[in-house]
Amino acid sequence: MANIIDVPKPRINCSMLSQHINRPVCFVGRVEKVHPTGKTFTVSDGEGKIATVELNEPLDEELSGVVEIIGMVSNKGVIMASVYNMLREDKGNLFDIELYNEALKVVHDFPQHYPFEGAVSG
Amino acid sequence: MTVRLTEGAIEALFKGTPISNTVLQLLNSKKIGNDLPRIRLIMSDGVHSSASFLLATQLNHLFDENQLEPYCVCLLKKVVVNSLKDGRLVISIVDIEVLKSAEEVGEKIGNPVLYNSNSTDLTSSQEGAASGTPPSASEVEESNSFSPKSNKTPSPQKFIPSTPPSTSKARPGPYTPSPSKGRGRGYTGKSPMKSANTLPDSPAKVIPISALNPYQTKWTIKARVTNKSKERTWSNSKGEGKLFSFEIVDQSGEIKVTAFNKEVEKFYSLLEQGKVYYISKATLKAANKQFNTLSHEYEMTLHANSSIVPCNDGDGVPDVHCNFVPISELEQREKDTILDVIGVVKSAEDVSRITTKSSREVSKRALSLVDTSGKVVTATLWGEEAEKFDGSGHPVVAIKGARLSDFGGRSLSALFSSTILVNPDLPEAFRLRAWFDREGHAADSQSLTEARLVGSGAKMNWKTLSDVKTEHMGHEEKADYFSCVATVVYIRKENCLYRACPSSNCNKKVLDQHNGLYRCEKCDRDYPNFQYRLLLSANLSDYGDNQWVTCFQETAEALLGHSAQRLGRLRDTDEEAFNQVFQRATFTTHIFKNRVKLETYNDETRVKVTVLEILPVDHKEYSRRLIRNIHKMSAST
């Protein structure tokens, strides 16, 4: 059974959420607010826009800084996370989310040069 | 919708009542004078009209472009009221904005009468000179068009009390013939006050800096020193000497002043940056744009008769003429432009001493400046400025006349002629201070000066390995230098080490005499020992091509991560560990700074590439560069 990990997941930002409904994506953003239940939180992307992330189980740790989330986009544009990954910022090298957003735009503007979809063999 | 004129403004201006931002209607305008034309305006406030208005020369273009048509309504944003010796008043308009054009208004507003003030008593600020001299020919034209004698008002500029110009002869006097055509007839283009100076002991009239030109001999300016350079000596085939220069500003503009030799001794200690002085009698000549970045057509040189007198009244003289460029805009500007910048010191490095290419030792200090755009740029201070700078407390720093360089992307360098102001008394400074204290200090900022590790002052010439062949790099007389991001795919282990002369600075290979001694041909000596040195042959690769390169001791040690000595020992003792060193270094990616040259060896000519420096890849800088290049490429398709 195809696991979300084995499937190509385009990196997107908030403006691209609507084009990826019901598809697996990879979203990198800065944690904004965590819901008290710990099952949902909001993230902001490099353009400052906000998206909502929902988890299967509540968080068991403090979530802050920049996270990389892999999940499916629901009909309502919410990211149903399967896996998340906090990027360490303590090594002094801050993650430049605006730069990441620029790179993201390049990848999407020139899909002919970034043929990721066909990359993973079946 | 009609615009309201400021009724009573004319009377207020003539009476000396403080009034600002008056809205007046232009009734008529006239260009007078030849060499430096002035525009006389007849303005009305609906109640009174007056022909005592003169446009400051820097606004002459408004008249030339037909922006000041009769009946247009204007906002006088800044005026300077000056009184002539004979008591008449002249109102110089320094800043004006047309609120409604002539077409929109179409007619005279109200029924203004020519303002006619009564007494012409000279106030105490007019000392000495009785205006008994008949107005010279030059004034006749003026008196026709000026309104009748107006009330004496205390002018914002005081006259020199003690150093009257020594050449105050009656005009037209025995002046040496000069290129000026305007003297003695009509309006010479100086501000009206100046033309009335005829008697000895009469206080000199002050003219605006913008009116300075080589064709005037008698003038005085009142200005503030904005920028004073250090004393410099020069020595060339024509001789030697010393000089210093400074820039001065008044409301009308700025000009550069230079003093040589004797004048340096006379004036260097007298002049202080930030203070106001009366200056008269200096030579005006066309500005040398190579060294002079100001916009004035001319520049001034002091001579033996020059007079500089401190002035205590700095009213009306602006502090510094600064045109600050927001840090975020620096990326769009061309490199090597001179501009002004202001920002908060986010961080400052310690001062360091470096040796320049000309073997001079100089101090330098790098600061990170941030402004409200959130962008950060590195500014480098040099010499004394670097040494005495105190970055504690995140001061606001303004640099006037800094050079924008493309070092590390975009960065700033203070020049010999730049002025560094710490926590200046400027509105922009207060704004920045407030912003920084509130939010700026916490905000993430993006630096325009990336990867300060990269580069040592030389411009990074980024190439890919395929460019080396396609561009035939190294084929010229001089070697080519370039930087690239590449991956090491192979390092030759065999013959990577050689035995070298142990004396420092001599790296020649020594010959094993097999008697415990090693002979160095260069030093012509035998040594009992040697030192291992690395000479690495490696193959680098990127997406386009691969390239064999040579790494000498320093770069080789950097690449392998071990000293030559240690590697020599490992090779003899622990072969496995020795191999591992090479394994670990293989398939690592770095920034390589290289030198490429065509070389002939035994009848064979080849392009040889030597690695000068190896640096870690700064991914942020690399990404930015790639994105920039992609955008450039897509824009040009």
PDB file of N, CA and C in Angstrom, chain B residues 7 27 135 151 167 171 180 294 357 362 388 409 414 481:
ATOM      1  N   GLU B   7      -4.622  85.071   3.659  1.00  0.00           N
ATOM      2  CA  GLU B   7      -4.747  86.529   3.693  1.00  0.00           C
ATOM      3  C   GLU B   7      -3.923  87.103   4.832  1.00  0.00           C
ATOM      4  N   LEU B  27       0.822  86.337  -9.493  1.00  0.00           N
ATOM      5  CA  LEU B  27       0.163  87.236 -10.430  1.00  0.00           C
ATOM      6  C   LEU B  27       0.985  87.395 -11.697  1.00  0.00           C
ATOM      7  N   PRO B 135      21.965 104.770  -5.387  1.00  0.00           N
ATOM      8  CA  PRO B 135      21.930 103.403  -5.888  1.00  0.00           C
ATOM      9  C   PRO B 135      22.713 103.330  -7.188  1.00  0.00           C
ATOM     10  N   ASN B 151       9.203  97.762   5.187  1.00  0.00           N
ATOM     11  CA  ASN B 151       9.582  97.816   6.588  1.00  0.00           C
ATOM     12  C   ASN B 151      10.830  96.999   6.843  1.00  0.00           C
ATOM     13  N   THR B 167      37.737  94.477  -0.410  1.00  0.00           N
ATOM     14  CA  THR B 167      37.660  95.046  -1.756  1.00  0.00           C
ATOM     15  C   THR B 167      36.323  95.728  -1.963  1.00  0.00           C
ATOM     16  N   ARG B 171      30.945 100.463  -7.008  1.00  0.00           N
ATOM     17  CA  ARG B 171      30.738  99.826  -8.306  1.00  0.00           C
ATOM     18  C   ARG B 171      30.186 100.808  -9.278  1.00  0.00           C
ATOM     19  N   SER B 180      33.160  88.124 -16.409  1.00  0.00           N
ATOM     20  CA  SER B 180      31.764  88.407 -16.127  1.00  0.00           C
ATOM     21  C   SER B 180      31.224  89.472 -17.053  1.00  0.00           C
ATOM     22  N   LEU B 294      29.586  65.933  -4.976  1.00  0.00           N
ATOM     23  CA  LEU B 294      28.450  66.818  -4.738  1.00  0.00           C
ATOM     24  C   LEU B 294      27.882  67.286  -6.074  1.00  0.00           C
ATOM     25  N   LYS B 357      46.884  45.696   0.184  1.00  0.00           N
ATOM     26  CA  LYS B 357      47.760  45.237  -0.899  1.00  0.00           C
ATOM     27  C   LYS B 357      49.003  46.103  -0.974  1.00  0.00           C
ATOM     28  N   VAL B 362      45.884  49.042   8.261  1.00  0.00           N
ATOM     29  CA  VAL B 362      44.755  49.938   8.515  1.00  0.00           C
ATOM     30  C   VAL B 362      43.747  49.230   9.412  1.00  0.00           C
ATOM     31  N   LYS B 388      37.546  54.493  16.890  1.00  0.00           N
ATOM     32  CA  LYS B 388      36.825  55.148  17.983  1.00  0.00           C
ATOM     33  C   LYS B 388      35.340  54.831  17.989  1.00  0.00           C
ATOM     34  N   GLY B 409      27.394  40.499  -2.100  1.00  0.00           N
ATOM     35  CA  GLY B 409      26.032  40.847  -2.493  1.00  0.00           C
ATOM     36  C   GLY B 409      25.912  42.356  -2.540  1.00  0.00           C
ATOM     37  N   ALA B 414      32.758  52.974   4.118  1.00  0.00           N
ATOM     38  CA  ALA B 414      32.948  54.395   4.359  1.00  0.00           C
ATOM     39  C   ALA B 414      34.198  54.836   3.631  1.00  0.00           C
ATOM     40  N   TYR B 481      40.785  34.256 -12.624  1.00  0.00           N
ATOM     41  CA  TYR B 481      40.384  33.806 -11.294  1.00  0.00           C
ATOM     42  C   TYR B 481      38.888  33.583 -11.289  1.00  0.00           C
TER      43      TYR B 481
END
